[in-house]
XYZ file of C-alpha atoms in Angstrom:
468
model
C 124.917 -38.139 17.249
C 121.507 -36.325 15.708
C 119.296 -39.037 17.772
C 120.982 -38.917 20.831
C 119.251 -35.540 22.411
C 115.700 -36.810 21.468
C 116.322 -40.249 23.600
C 117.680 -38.467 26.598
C 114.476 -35.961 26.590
C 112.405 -39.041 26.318
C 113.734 -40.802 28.657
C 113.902 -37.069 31.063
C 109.690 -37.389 30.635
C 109.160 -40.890 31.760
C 110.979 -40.116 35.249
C 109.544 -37.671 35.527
C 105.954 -39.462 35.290
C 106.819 -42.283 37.045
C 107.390 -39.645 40.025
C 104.550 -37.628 39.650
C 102.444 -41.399 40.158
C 104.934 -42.356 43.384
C 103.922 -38.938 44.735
C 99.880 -39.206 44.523
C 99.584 -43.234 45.485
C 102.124 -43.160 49.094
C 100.951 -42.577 52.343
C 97.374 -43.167 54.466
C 96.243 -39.003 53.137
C 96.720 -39.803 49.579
C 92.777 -40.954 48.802
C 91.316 -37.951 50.799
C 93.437 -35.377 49.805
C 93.124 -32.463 47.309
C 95.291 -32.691 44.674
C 94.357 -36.458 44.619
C 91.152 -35.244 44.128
C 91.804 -32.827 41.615
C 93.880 -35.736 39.439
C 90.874 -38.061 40.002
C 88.373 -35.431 38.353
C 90.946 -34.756 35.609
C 91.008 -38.258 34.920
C 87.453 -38.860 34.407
C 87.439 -35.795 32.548
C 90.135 -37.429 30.393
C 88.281 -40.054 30.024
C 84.593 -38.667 28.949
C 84.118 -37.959 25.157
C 84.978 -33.984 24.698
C 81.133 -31.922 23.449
C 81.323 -29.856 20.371
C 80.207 -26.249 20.026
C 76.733 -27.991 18.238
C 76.507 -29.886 21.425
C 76.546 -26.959 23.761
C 74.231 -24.808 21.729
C 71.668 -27.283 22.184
C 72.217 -27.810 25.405
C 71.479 -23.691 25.912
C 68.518 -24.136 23.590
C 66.740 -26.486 25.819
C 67.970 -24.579 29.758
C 66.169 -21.213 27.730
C 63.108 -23.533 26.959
C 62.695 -24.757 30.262
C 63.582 -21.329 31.738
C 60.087 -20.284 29.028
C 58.028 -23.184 30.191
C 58.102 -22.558 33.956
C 57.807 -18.313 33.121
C 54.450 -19.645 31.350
C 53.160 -21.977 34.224
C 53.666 -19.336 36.689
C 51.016 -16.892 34.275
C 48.416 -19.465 33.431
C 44.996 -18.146 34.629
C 43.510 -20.641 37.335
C 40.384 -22.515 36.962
C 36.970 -20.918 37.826
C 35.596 -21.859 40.775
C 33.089 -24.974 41.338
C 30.160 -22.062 42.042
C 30.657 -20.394 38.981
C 27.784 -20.639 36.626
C 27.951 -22.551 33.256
C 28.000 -21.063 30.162
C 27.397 -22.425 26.816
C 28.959 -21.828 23.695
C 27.407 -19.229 21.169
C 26.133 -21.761 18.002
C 27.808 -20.798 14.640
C 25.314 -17.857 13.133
C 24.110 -19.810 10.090
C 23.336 -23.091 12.213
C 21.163 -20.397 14.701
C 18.897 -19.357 12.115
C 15.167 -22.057 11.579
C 15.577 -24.305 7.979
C 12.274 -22.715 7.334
C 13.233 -19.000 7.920
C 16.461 -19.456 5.538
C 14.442 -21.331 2.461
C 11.906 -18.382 2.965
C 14.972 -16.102 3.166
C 16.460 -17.184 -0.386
C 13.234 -17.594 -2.134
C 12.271 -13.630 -0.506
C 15.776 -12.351 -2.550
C 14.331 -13.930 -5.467
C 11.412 -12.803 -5.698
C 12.634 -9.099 -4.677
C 14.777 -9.461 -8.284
C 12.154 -10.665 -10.030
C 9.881 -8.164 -9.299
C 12.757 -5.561 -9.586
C 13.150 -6.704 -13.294
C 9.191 -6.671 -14.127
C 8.988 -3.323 -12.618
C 11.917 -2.028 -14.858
C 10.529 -3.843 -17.529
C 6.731 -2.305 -17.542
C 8.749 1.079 -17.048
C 10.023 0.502 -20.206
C 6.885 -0.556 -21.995
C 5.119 2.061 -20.463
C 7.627 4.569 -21.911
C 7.110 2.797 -25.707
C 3.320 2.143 -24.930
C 2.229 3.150 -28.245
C 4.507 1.151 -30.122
C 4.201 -2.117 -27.850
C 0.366 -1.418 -28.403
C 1.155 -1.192 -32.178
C 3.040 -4.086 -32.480
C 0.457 -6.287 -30.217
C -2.462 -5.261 -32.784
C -0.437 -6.257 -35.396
C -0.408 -9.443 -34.249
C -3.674 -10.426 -33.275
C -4.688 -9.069 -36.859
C -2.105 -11.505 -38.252
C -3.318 -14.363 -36.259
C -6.750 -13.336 -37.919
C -5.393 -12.807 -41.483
C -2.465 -14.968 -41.757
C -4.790 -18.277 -42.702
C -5.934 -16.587 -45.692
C -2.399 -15.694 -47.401
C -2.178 -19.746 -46.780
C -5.247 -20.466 -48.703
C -4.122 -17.431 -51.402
C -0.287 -19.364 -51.627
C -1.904 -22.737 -51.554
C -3.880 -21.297 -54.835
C -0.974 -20.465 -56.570
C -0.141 -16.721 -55.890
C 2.954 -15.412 -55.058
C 3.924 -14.642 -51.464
C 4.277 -11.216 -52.108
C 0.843 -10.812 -54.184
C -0.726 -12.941 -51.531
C 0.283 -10.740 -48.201
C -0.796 -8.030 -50.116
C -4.423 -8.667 -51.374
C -4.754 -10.145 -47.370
C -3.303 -7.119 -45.809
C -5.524 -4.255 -47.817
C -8.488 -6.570 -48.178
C -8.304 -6.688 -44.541
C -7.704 -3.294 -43.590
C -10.073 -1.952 -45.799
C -13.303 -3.802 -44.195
C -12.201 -2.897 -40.843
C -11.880 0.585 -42.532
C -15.385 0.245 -43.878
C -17.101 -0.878 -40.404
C -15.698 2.056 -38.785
C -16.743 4.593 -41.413
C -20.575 2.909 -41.225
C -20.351 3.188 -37.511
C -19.830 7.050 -37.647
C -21.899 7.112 -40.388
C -24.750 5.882 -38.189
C -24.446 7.988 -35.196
C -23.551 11.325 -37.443
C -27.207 10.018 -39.150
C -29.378 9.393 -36.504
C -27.923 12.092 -33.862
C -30.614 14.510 -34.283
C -33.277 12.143 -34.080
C -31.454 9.797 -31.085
C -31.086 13.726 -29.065
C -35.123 14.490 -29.384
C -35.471 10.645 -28.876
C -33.383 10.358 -25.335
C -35.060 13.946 -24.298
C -38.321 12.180 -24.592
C -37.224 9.336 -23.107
C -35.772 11.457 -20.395
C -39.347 12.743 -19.693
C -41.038 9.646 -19.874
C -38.553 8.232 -17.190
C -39.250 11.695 -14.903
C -43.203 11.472 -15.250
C -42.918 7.547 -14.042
C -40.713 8.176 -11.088
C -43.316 10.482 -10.151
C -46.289 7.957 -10.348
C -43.716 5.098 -8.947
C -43.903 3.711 -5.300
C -40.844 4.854 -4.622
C -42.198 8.446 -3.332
C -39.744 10.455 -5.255
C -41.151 14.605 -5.612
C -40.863 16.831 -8.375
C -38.351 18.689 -6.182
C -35.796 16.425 -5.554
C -35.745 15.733 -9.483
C -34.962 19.309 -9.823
C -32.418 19.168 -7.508
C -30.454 16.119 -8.957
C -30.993 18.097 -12.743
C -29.519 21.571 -10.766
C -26.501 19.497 -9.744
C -25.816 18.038 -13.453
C -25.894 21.150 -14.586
C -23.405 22.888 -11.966
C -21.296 19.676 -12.086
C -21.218 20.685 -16.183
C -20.517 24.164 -15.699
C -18.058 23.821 -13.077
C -15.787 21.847 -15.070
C -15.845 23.372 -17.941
C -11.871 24.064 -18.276
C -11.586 20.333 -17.802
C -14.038 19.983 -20.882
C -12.210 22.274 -22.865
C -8.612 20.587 -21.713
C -9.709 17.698 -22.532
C -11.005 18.428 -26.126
C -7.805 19.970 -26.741
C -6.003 16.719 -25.416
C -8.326 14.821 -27.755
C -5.945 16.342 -30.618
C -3.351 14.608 -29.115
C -4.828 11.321 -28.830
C -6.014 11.731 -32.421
C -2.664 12.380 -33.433
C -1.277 9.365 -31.729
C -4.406 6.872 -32.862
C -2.905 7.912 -36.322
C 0.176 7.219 -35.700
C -0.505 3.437 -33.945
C -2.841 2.823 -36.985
C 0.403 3.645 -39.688
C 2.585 1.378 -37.205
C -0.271 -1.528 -37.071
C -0.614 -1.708 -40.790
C 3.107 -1.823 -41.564
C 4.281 -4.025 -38.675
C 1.051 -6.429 -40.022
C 2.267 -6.475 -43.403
C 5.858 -7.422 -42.597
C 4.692 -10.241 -40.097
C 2.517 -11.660 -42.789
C 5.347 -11.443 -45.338
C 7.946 -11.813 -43.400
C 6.873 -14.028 -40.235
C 9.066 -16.714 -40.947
C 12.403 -14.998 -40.976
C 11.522 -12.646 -38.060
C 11.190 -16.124 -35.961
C 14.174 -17.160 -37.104
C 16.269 -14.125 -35.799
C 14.636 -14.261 -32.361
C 15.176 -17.708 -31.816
C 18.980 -16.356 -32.666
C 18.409 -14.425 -29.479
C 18.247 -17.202 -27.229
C 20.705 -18.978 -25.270
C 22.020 -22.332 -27.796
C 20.709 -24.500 -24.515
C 17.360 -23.469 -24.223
C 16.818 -23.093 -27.522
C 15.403 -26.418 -28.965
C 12.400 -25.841 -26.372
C 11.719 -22.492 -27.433
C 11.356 -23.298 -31.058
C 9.203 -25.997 -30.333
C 6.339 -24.066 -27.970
C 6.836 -21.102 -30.700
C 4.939 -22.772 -33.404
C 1.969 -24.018 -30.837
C 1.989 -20.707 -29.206
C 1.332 -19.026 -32.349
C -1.916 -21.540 -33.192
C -3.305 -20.930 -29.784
C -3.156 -17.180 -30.750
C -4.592 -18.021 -34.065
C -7.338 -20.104 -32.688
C -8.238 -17.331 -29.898
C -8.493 -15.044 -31.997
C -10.247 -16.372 -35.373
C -12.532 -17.911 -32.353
C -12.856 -14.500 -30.844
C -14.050 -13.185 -34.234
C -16.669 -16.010 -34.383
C -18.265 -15.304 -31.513
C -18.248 -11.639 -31.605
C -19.600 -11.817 -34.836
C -22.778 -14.499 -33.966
C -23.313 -12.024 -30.708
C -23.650 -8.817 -32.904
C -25.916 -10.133 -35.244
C -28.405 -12.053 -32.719
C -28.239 -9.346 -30.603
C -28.750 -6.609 -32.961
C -31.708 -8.410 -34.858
C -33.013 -8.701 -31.250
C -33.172 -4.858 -30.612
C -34.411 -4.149 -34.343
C -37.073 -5.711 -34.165
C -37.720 -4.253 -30.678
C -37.889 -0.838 -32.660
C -34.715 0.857 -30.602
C -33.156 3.055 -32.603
C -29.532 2.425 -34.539
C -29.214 -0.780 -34.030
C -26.593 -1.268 -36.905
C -24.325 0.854 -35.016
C -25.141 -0.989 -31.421
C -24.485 -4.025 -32.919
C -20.914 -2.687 -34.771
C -20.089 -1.447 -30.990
C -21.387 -5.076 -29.153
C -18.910 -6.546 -32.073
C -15.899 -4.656 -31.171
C -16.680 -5.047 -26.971
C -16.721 -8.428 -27.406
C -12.610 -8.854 -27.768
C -12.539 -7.963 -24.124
C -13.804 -11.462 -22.227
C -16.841 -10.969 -19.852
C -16.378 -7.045 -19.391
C -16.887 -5.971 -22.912
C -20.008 -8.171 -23.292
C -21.580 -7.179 -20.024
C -20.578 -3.147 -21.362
C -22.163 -3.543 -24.665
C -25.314 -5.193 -23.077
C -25.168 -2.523 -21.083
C -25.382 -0.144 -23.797
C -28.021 -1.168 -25.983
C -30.363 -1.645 -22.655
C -29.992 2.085 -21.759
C -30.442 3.010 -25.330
C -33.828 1.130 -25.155
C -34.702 2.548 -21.995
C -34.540 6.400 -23.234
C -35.551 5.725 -26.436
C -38.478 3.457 -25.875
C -39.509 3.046 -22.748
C -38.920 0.507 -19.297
C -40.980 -2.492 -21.501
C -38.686 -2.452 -24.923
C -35.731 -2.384 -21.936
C -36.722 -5.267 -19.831
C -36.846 -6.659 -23.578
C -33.672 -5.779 -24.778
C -31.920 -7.239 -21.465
C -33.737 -10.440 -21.834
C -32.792 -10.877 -25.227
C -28.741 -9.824 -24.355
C -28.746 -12.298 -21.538
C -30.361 -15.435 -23.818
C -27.703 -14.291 -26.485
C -24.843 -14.236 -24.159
C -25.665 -17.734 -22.313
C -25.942 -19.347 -25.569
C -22.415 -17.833 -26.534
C -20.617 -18.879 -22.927
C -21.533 -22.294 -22.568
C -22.361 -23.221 -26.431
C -20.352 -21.667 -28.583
C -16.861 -20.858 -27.056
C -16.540 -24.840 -26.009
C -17.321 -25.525 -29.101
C -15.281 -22.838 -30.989
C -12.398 -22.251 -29.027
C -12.021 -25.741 -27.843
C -9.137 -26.634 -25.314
C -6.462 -25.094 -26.827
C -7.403 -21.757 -25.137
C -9.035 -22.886 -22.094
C -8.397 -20.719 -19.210
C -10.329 -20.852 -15.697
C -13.668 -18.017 -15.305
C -11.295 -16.766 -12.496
C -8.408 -16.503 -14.363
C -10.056 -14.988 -17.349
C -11.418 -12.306 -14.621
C -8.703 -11.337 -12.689
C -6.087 -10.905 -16.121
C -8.801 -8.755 -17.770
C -8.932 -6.558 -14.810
C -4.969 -6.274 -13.714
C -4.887 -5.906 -17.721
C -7.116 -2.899 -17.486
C -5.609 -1.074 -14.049
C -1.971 -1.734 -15.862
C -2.724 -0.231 -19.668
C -6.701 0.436 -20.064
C -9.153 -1.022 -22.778
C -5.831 -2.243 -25.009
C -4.575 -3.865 -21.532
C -8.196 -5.620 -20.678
C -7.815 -7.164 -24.576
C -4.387 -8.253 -24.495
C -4.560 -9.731 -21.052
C -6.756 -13.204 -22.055
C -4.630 -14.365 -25.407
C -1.221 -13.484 -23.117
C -2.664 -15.853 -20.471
C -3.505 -18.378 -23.142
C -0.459 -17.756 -24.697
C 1.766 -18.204 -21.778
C -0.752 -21.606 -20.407
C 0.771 -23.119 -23.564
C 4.242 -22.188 -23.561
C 4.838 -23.263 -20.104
C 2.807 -26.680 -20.200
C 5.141 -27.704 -23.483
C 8.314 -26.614 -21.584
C 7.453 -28.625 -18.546
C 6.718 -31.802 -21.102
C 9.822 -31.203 -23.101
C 11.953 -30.735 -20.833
C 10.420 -34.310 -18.659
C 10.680 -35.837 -21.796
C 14.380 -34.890 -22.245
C 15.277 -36.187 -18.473
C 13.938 -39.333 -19.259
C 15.894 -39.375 -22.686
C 18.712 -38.796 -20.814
C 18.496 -41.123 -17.515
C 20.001 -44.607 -18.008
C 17.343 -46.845 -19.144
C 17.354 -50.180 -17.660
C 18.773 -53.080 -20.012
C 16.044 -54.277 -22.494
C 13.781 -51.277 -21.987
C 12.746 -48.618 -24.806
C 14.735 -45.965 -24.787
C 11.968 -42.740 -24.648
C 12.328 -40.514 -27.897
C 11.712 -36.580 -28.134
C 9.762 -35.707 -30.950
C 12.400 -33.628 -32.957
C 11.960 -29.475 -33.721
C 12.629 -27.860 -36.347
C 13.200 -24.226 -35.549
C 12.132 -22.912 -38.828
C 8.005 -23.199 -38.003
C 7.219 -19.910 -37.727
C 4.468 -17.892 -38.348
C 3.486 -19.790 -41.409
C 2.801 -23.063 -39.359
């Protein structure tokens, strides 16, 4: 009985859709007509797979899209016209600017810090000048002395005993020639004074006689203007003797700072290289201890050469003017000795010197002598004995020579005009065995082709010092 009501509804549903099919296929209106229609779309509609909610957003995506893309064609700006003129795109700055302009550009920034660092750097040796001027004495005197502690060590003495007998030996002759020089002019002031006032007449009485038509009144006049000139700057005179305290005070104190900084580089040199060569950069240094050592013999050999030559000059030149009867001689020749550590200036100075002595002390004659003798001495000295003496290891160019000695004198004075030749030698050296070294050590390096010899660096030892 429980399956009975389900059959009869069953059965109720397939009439009823058996009726529903009768009704939409009779009669001629059936194709054409509405509700056919209608049944026809819901059939296809049936039949077509139903979209999911995935489907339709995507769908919405791509009509707002579309909706965008024509929105943007209506606002794109139109061509210009055929008429319009052309114009180029702007190049990219650094492409704009010459090859030549932008080498000369980078070196320019270089050279601006360069200079930048030498200017801060003579600021600071200016500020120290008497203690860079110390030091650089002591040096050149330990160039001069150090071969003798040699010799003394290679005798047998102690290191200590050896620097020591070198150092006051040493000091105490150049002691000695300075006493004998004031000695000399203290001496023979009175007698030079009377000697140059003659001398001074002599030279007034022959300009009167001369051909060059010069009156007794415009002598006057040029002795009136000396004299104002003196009396007018008087307060300088006096300013400056009182300044002269000052300088004597500070001569004393760069002589104290000479003799000990000379006695610790002769004692000491060879540890003292050793902690600067700690100072520089673990690359670099192989090359820098090997140009130390030669640097240091071209300094010897400049200056023990210097010392030669100065020497020879002061006594051929002050036999010369002895014999020519000019007065203090001795001393001329002490001062031609001492002039001649500044190349070229110092000789042409101290020639100078003795000439003018000559002529106020003995006439035009014993002058024209005295410069004829300082010329033959000199000429001998430049093309005989520095060749010969100095050799190549401190060769520099005339012109090079010149222009050091005089930027060394605008830059720091007399001690600037002698310092200026041995730094040029000094640095000729050190550069020329950097460039080899470090050509040597390319090639070391570069792949050698297969049964060649490979090229070998002589090896450096970085404890040559100042004993080498």
């Amino acid at each position: 009985m429980s399956r009975v009501p389900g059959w009869l509804g069953r059965l109720g549903a397939g009439l009823s859709r058996m009726g529903e099919r009768m009704d939409g296929g009779s009669g001629p209106d059936s194709g054409s007509g509405t509700d056919g229609g209608s049944d026809a779309e819901s059939r296809e509609a049936a039949k077509a797979p139903r979209r999911s909610a995935a489907d339709d957003a995507a769908a919405a995506e791509g009509d707002a899209a579309a909706v965008a893309a024509a929105g943007a064609a209506e606002t794109v700006v139109p061509a210009p016209p055929a008429y319009a003129p052309a114009i180029a795109a702007r190049p990219d700055p650094v492409a704009a600017v010459p090859w030549g302009m932008r080498v000369a550009a980078e070196a320019g920034w270089r050279l601006l810090v360069l200079a930048g660092t030498l200017w801060v750097l003579m600021k600071v040796i200016s500020a120290v000048q008497l203690v860079v001027f110390a030091f650089v004495a002591a040096l050149l005197i330990t160039a001069m002395l150090q071969p003798t502690v040699v010799r003394l060590k290679r005798l047998g003495l102690p290191r200590g005993l050896a620097t020591v007998l070198t150092a006051v030996l040493g000091f105490v002759v150049m002691g000695l020639v300075g006493w004998f020089v004031v000695w000399q002019v203290m001496e023979n002031a009175d007698t030079l004074s009377s000697q140059v006032q003659d001398g001074i007449d002599d030279l007034r009485n022959w300009l009167l006689t001369s051909p060059f038509h010069v009156t007794e009144d415009q002598i006057n006049d040029i002795a009136k203007s000396l004299r104002e000139a003196v009396a007018g700057n008087t307060e300088e005179l006096t300013s400056a003797g009182l300044e002269g305290v000052t300088v004597i005070v500070e001569a004393l104190t760069g002589i104290l700072l000479t003799m000990f900084s000379t006695l610790f580089l002769l004692y000491d040199g060879k540890r003292i290289w050793q902690w600067v060569l700690k100072l520089v950069p673990a690359p670099a240094r192989p090359g820098i201890a090997g140009a130390g050592p030669r640097a240091w013999r071209t300094l010897t050999a400049y200056v023990r050469g210097t010392v030669i030559v100065a020497l020879i000059d002061a006594i051929f030149i002050g036999l010369g003017i002895f014999f020519l009867g000019v007065p203090m001689a001795v001393p001329l020749a002490v001062f031609i000795f001492l002039f001649a550590f500044i190349p070229l200036v110092g000789a042409v100075i101290s020639g100078a010197l003795a000439v003018v002595v000559a002529l106020v002390t003995q006439g035009v004659f014993t002058a024209v002598m005295t410069l004829a003798v300082v010329l033959a001495v000199q000429q001998i000295e430049g093309h005989i004995l520095q060749p010969f003496i100095l050799g190549r290891a401190v060769r520099v160019h005339p012109l090079a020579v010149v222009l050091s000695v005089a930027a060394g004198g605008l830059v720091a004075g007399i001690g600037g005009a002698v310092v200026a030749v041995p730094l040029v030698a000094v640095t000729n050296t050190v550069v020329g065995y950097l460039r080899a070294y470090s050509r040597e050590a390319a090639l070391k390096q570069a792949p050698q082709p297969r049964g060649a010899t490979a090229v070998e660096v002589a090896p450096v030892d970085p404890a040559r010092s100042l004993d080498a």
